[in-house]
PDB file of C-alpha atoms and ligand atoms in Angstrom:
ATOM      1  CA  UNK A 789       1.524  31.853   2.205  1.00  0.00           C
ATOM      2  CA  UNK A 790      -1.566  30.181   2.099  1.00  0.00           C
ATOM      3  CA  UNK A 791      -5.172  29.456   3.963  1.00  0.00           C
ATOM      4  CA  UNK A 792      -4.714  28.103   7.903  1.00  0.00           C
ATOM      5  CA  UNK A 793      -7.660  25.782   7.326  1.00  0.00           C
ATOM      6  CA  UNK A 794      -5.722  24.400   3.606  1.00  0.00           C
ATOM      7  CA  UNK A 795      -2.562  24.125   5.621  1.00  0.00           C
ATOM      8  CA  UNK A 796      -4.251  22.122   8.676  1.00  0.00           C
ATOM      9  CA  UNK A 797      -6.145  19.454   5.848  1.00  0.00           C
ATOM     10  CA  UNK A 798      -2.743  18.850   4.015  1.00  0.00           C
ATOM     11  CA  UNK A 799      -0.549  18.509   7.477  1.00  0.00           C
ATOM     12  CA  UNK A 800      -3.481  15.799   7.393  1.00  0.00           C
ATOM     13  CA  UNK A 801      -5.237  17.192  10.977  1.00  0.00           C
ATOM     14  CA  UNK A 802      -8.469  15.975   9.481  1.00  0.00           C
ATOM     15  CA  UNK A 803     -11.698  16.687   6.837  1.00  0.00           C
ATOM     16  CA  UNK A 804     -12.318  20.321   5.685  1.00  0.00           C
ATOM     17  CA  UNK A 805     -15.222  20.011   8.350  1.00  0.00           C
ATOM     18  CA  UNK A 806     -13.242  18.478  11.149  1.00  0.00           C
ATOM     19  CA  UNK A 807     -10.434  21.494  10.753  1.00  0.00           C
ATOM     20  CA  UNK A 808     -13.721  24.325  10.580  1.00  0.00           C
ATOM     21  CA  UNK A 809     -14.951  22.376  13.806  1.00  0.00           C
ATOM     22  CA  UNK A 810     -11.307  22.798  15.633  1.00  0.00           C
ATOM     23  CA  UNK A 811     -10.580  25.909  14.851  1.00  0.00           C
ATOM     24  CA  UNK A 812     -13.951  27.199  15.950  1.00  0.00           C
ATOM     25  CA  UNK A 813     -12.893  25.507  19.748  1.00  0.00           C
ATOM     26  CA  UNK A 814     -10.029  27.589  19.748  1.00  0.00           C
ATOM     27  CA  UNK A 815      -7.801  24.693  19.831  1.00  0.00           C
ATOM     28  CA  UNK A 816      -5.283  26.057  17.072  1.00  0.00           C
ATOM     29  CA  UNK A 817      -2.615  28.651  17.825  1.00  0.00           C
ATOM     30  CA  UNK A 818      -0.267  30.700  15.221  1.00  0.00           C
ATOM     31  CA  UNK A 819       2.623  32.453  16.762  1.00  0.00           C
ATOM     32  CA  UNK A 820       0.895  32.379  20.456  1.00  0.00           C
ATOM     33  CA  UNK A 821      -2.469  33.909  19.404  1.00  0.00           C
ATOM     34  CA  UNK A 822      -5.505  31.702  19.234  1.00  0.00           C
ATOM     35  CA  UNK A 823      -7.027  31.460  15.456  1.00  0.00           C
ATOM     36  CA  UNK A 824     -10.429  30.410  14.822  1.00  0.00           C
ATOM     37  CA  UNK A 825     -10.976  32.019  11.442  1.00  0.00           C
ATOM     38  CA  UNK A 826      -9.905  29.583   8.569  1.00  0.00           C
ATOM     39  CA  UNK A 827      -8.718  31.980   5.994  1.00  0.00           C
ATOM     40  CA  UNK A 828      -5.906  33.756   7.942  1.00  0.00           C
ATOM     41  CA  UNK A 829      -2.624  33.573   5.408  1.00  0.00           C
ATOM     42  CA  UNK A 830       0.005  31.298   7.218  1.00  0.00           C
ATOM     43  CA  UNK A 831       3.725  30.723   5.871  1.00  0.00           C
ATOM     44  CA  UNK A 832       3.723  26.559   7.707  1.00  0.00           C
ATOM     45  CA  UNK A 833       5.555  28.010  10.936  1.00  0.00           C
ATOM     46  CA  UNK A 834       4.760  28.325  14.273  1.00  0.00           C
ATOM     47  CA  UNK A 835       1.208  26.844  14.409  1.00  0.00           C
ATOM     48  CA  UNK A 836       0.018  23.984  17.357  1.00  0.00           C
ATOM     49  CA  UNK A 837      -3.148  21.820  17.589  1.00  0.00           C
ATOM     50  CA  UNK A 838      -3.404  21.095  21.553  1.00  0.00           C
ATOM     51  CA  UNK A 839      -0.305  22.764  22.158  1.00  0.00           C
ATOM     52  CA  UNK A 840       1.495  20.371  19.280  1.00  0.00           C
ATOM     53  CA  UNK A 841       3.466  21.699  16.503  1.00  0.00           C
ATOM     54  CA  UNK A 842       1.961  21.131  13.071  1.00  0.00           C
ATOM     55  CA  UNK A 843       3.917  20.872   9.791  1.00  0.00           C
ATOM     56  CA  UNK A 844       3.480  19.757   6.473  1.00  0.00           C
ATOM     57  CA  UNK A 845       3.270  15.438   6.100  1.00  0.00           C
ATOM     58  CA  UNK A 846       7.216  15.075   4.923  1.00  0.00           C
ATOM     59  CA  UNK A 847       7.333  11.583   2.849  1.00  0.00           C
ATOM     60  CA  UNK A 848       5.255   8.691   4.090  1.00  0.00           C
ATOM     61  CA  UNK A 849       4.840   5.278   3.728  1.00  0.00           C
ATOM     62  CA  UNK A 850       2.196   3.416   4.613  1.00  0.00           C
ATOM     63  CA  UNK A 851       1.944  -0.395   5.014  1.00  0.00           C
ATOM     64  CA  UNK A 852      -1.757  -1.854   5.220  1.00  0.00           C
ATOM     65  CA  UNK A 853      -2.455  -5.836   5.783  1.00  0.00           C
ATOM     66  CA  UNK A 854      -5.171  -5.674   3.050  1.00  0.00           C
ATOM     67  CA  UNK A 855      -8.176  -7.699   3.754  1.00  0.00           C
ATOM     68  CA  UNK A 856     -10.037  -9.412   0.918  1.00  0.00           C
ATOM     69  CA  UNK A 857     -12.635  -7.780  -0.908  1.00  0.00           C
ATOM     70  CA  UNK A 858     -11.416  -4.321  -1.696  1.00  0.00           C
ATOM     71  CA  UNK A 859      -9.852  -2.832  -5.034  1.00  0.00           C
ATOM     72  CA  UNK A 860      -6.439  -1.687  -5.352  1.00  0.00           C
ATOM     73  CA  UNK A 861      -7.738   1.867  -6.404  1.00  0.00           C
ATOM     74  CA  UNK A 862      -8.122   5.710  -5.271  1.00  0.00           C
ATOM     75  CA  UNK A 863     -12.053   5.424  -6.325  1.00  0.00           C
ATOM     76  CA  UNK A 864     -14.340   3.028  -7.908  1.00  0.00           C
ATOM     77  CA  UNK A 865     -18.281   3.958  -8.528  1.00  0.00           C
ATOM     78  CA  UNK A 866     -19.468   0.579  -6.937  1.00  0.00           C
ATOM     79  CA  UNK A 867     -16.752  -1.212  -4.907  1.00  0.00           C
ATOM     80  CA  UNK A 868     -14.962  -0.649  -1.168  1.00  0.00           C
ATOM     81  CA  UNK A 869     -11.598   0.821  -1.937  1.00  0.00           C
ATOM     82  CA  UNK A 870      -8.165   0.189  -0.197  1.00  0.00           C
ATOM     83  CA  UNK A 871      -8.209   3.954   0.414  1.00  0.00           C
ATOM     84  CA  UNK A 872     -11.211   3.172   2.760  1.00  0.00           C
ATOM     85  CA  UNK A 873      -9.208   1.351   5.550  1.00  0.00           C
ATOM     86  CA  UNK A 874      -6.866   3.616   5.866  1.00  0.00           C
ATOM     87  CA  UNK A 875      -7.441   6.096   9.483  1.00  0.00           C
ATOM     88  CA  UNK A 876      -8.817   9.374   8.816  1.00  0.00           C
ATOM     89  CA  UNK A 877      -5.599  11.144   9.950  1.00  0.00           C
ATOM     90  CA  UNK A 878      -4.068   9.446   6.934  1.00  0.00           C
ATOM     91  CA  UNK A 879      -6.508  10.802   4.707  1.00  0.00           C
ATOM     92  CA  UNK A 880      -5.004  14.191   3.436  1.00  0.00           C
ATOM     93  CA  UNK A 881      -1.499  12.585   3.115  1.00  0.00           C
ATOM     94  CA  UNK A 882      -2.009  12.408  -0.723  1.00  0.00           C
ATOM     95  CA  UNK A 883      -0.856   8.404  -0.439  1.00  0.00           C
ATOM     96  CA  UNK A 884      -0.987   6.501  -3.146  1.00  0.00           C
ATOM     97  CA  UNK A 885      -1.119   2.620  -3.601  1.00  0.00           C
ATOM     98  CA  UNK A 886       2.316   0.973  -4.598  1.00  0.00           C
ATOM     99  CA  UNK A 887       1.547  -2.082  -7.128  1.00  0.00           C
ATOM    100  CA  UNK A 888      -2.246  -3.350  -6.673  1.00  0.00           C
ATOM    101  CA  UNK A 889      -3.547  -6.597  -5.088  1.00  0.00           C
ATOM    102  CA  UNK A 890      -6.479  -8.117  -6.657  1.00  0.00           C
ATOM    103  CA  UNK A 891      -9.733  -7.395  -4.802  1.00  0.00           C
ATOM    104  CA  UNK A 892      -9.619 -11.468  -3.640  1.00  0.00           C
ATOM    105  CA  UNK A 893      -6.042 -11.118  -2.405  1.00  0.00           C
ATOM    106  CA  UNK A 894      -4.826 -10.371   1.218  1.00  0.00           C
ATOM    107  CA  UNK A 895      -1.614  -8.765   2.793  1.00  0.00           C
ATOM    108  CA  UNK A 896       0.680  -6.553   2.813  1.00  0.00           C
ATOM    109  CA  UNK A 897      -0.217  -3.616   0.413  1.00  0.00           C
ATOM    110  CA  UNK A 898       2.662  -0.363   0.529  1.00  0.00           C
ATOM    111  CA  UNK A 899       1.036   3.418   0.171  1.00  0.00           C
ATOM    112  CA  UNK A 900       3.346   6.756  -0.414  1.00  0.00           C
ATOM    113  CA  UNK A 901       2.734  10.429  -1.310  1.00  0.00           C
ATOM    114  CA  UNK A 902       6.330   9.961  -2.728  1.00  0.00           C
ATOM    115  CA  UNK A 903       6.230   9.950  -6.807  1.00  0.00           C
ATOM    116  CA  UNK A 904       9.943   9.046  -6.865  1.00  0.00           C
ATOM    117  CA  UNK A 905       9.429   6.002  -4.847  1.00  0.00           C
ATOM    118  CA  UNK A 906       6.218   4.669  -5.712  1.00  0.00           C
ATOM    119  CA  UNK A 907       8.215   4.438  -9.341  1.00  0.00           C
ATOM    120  CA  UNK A 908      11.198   3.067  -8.202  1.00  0.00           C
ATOM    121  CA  UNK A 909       9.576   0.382  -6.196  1.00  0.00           C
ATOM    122  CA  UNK A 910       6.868  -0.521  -9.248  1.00  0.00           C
ATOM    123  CA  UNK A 911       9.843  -1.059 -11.563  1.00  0.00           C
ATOM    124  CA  UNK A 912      10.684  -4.089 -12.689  1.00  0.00           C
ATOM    125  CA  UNK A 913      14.225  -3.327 -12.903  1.00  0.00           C
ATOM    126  CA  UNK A 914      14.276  -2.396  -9.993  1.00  0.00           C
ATOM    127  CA  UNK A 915      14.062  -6.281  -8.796  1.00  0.00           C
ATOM    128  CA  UNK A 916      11.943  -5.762  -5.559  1.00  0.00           C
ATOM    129  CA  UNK A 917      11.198  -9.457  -4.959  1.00  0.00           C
ATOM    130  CA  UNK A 918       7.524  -9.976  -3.809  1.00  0.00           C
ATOM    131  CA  UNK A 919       6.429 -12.925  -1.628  1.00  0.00           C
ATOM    132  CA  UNK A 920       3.090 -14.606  -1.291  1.00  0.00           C
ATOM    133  CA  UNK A 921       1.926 -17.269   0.111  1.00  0.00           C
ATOM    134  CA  UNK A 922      -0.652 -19.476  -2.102  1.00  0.00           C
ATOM    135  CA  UNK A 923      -3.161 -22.290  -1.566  1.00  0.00           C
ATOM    136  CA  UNK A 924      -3.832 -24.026  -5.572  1.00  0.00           C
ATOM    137  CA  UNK A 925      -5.035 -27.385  -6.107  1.00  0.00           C
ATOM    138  CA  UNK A 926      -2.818 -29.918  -7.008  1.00  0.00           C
ATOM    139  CA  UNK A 927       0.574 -30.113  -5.768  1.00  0.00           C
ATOM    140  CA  UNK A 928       3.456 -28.449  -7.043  1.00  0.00           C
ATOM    141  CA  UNK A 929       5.992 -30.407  -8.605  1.00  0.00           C
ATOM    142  CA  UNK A 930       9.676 -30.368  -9.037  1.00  0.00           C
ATOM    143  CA  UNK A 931       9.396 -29.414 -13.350  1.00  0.00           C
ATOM    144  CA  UNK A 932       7.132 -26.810 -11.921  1.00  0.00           C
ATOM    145  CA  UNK A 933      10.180 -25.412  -9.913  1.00  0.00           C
ATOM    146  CA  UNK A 934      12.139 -25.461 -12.835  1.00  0.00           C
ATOM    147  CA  UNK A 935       9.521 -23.643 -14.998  1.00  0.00           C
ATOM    148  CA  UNK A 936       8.995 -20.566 -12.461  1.00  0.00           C
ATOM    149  CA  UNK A 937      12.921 -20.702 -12.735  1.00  0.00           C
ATOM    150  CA  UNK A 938      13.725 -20.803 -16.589  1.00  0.00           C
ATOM    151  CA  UNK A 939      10.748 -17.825 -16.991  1.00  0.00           C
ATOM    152  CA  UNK A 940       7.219 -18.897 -17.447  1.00  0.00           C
ATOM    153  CA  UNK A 941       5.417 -18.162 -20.878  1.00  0.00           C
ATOM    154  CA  UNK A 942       1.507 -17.311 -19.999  1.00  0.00           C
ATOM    155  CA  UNK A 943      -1.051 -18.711 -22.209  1.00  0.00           C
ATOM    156  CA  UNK A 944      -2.051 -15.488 -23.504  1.00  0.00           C
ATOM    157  CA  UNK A 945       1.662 -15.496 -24.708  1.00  0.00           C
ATOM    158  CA  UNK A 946       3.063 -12.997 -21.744  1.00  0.00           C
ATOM    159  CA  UNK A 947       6.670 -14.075 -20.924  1.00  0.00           C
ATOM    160  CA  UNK A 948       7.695 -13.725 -17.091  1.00  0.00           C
ATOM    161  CA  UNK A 949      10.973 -13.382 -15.479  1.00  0.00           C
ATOM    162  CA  UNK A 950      12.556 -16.151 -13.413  1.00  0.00           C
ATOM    163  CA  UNK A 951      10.407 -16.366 -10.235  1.00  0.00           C
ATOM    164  CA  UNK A 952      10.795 -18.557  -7.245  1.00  0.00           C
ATOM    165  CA  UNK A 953       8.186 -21.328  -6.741  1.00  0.00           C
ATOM    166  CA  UNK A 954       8.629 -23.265  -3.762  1.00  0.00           C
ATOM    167  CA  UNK A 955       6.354 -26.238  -2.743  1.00  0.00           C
ATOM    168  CA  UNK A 956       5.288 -26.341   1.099  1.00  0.00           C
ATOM    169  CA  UNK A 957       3.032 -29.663   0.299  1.00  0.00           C
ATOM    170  CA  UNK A 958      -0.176 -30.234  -1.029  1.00  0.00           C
ATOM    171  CA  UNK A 959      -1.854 -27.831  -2.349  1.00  0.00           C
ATOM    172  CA  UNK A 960       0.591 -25.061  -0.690  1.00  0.00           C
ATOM    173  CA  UNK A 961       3.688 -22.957  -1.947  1.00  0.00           C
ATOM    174  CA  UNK A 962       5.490 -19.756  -1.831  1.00  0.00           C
ATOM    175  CA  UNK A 963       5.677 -17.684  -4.740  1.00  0.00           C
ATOM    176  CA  UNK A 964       8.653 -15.010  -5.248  1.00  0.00           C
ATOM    177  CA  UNK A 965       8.463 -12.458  -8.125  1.00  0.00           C
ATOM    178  CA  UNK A 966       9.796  -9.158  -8.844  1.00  0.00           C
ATOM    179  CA  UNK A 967       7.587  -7.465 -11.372  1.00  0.00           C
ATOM    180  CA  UNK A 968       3.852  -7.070 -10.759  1.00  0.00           C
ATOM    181  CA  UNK A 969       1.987  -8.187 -14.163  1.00  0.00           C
ATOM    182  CA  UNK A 970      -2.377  -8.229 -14.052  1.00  0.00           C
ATOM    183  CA  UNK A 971      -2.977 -11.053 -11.701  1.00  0.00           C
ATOM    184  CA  UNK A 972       0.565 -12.504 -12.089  1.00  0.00           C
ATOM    185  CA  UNK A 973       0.591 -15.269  -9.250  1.00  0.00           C
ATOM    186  CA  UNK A 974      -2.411 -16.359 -10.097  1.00  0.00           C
ATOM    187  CA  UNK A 975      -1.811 -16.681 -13.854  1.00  0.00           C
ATOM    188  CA  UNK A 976       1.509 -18.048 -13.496  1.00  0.00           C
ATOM    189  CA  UNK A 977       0.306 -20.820 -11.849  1.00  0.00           C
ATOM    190  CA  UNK A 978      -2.520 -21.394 -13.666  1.00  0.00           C
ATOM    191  CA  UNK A 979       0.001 -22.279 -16.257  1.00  0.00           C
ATOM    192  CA  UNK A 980       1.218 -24.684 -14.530  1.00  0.00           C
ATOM    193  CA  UNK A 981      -2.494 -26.384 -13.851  1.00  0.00           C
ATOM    194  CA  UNK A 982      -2.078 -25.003 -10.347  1.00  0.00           C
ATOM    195  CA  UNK A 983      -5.323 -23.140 -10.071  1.00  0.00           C
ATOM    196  CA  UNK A 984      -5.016 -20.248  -6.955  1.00  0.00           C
ATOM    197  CA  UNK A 985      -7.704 -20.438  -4.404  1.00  0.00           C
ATOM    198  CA  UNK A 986      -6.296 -17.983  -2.363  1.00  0.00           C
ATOM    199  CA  UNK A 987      -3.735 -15.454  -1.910  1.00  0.00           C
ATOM    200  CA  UNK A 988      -1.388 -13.416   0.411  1.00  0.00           C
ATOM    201  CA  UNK A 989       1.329 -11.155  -0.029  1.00  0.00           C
ATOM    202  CA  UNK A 990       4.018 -11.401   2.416  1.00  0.00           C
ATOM    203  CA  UNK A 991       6.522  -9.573   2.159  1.00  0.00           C
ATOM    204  CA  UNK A 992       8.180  -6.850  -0.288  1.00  0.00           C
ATOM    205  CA  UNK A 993      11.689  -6.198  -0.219  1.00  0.00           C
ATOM    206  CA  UNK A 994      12.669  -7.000   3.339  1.00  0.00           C
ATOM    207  CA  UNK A 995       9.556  -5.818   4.540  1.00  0.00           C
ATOM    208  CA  UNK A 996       7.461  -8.622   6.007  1.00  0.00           C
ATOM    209  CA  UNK A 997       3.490  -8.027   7.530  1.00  0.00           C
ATOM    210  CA  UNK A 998       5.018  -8.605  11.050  1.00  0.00           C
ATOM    211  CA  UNK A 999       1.932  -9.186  13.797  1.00  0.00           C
ATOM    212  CA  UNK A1000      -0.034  -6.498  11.748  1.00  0.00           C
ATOM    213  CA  UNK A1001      -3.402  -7.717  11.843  1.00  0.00           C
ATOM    214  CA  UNK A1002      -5.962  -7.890   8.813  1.00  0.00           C
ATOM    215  CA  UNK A1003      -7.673  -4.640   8.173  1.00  0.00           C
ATOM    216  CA  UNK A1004      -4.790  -2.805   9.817  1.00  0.00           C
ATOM    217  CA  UNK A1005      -2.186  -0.159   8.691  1.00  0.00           C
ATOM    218  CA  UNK A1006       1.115   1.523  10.196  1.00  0.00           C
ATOM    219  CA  UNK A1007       3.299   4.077   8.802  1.00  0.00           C
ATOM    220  CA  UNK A1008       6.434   3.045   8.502  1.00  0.00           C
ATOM    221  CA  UNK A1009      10.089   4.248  10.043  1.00  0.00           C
ATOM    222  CA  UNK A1010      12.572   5.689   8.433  1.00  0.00           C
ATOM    223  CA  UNK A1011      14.895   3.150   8.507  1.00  0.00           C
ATOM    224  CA  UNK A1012      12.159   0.547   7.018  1.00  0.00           C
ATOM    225  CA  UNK A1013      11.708   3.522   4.199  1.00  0.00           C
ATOM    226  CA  UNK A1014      15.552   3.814   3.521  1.00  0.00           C
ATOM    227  CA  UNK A1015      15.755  -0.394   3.622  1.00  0.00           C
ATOM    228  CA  UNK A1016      12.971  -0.630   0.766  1.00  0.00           C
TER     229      UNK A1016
HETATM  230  N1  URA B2362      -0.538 -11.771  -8.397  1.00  0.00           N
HETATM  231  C1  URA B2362      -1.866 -12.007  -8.496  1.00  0.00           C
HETATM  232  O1  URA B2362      -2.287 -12.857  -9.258  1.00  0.00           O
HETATM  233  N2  URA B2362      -2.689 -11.289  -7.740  1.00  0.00           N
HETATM  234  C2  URA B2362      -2.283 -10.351  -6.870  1.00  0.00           C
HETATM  235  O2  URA B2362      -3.099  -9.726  -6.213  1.00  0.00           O
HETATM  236  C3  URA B2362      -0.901 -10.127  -6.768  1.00  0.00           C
HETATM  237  C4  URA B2362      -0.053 -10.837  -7.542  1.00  0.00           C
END
């Protein structure tokens, strides 16, 4: 058993304050009788908002096209967090980022409250091929095709696995890797002389951003979930 106000912030009805401010309008029901004290014991069953049943938030994932200028991170002291664009019903679904995206790069950005598959899909074993679309100067060349192929070694010494660099013309390309290094793109093709001026994830998996727009997120189905 636990608190009716607890239980409405984790099924992720809203704030602390937002739940106090329902409940006091009489808007919650538990087995047919109207609640409006917070700290009745509930066991999860039988309880509406608006006449809707309420339940715990099962697994979610989240995808968000990420819009430059926020960190990949639950908190940070001085900068706009990734947790910030996501809709305040979202809030108390105890998601957590999947990989990071630099603060400069856009796309598509996954969230869970699952531990078991935020792990799975960070491994590099795993293989989850990431795709993102990059504008560098210079031009990519054939022997930089073959490089991304054979495993690049970064100047710091780091050595990738294969990866997929294909050329779209100057100063273009598509970038496929599966593992998710500190700015991995970026550095990869800096190794190359190909200096990233911008960058997008595109797709994860079979997952692609669709017509999401910038700025926006969508849970996804369960037959997106069980494809990842
Ligand atoms: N590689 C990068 O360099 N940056 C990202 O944000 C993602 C992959």
């Amino acid at each position: 058993m636990e608190r009716l106000d607890k239980f409405l912030c984790d099924a992720g009805i809203g704030s602390r304050s937002q739940v106090k401010g329902i409940l006091k309008t009489g808007r919650v029901t538990v087995s047919g009788a109207v609640i409006r004290d917070g700290s009745v014991k509930v066991d999860g069953n039988n309880i509406y908002v608006d006449g809707e049943p309420v339940g715990k938030k099962g697994r979610a994932v989240v995808m968000l096209n990420k819009p430059m200028g926020y960190v990949t991170a639950r908190s940070d002291e001085n900068q706009k967090t990734v947790m910030e664009l996501l809709p305040a019903q979202m809030r108390n679904w105890d998601l957590h980022p999947i990989g990071r995206l630099d603060k400069e790069t856009e796309g598509l950005l996954l969230f869970t409250n699952d531990g078991d598959l935020l792990h799975r899909l960070i491994s590099p074993k795993k293989g989850v091929q990431k795709v993102y679309y990059a504008r560098h100067e210079g031009t990519a060349t054939g022997e930089d095709v073959e490089a991304f192929q054979n495993g690049l070694t970064l100047r710091d010494g780091t050595v990738c696995l294969p990866a997929r660099l294909q050329p779209l013309g100057a100063g273009e390309s598509l970038v496929t890797v599966c593992e998710g290094k500190y700015h991995q793109v970026r550095r990869m093709m800096a190794s190359r002389g190909l200096h990233v001026t911008y960058l997008e994830r595109r797709q994860e998996g079979a997952l692609t951003l669709g017509d999401l727009p910038r700025g926006a997120v969508r849970e996804l189905r369960e037959d997106e979930i069980l494809a990842l």
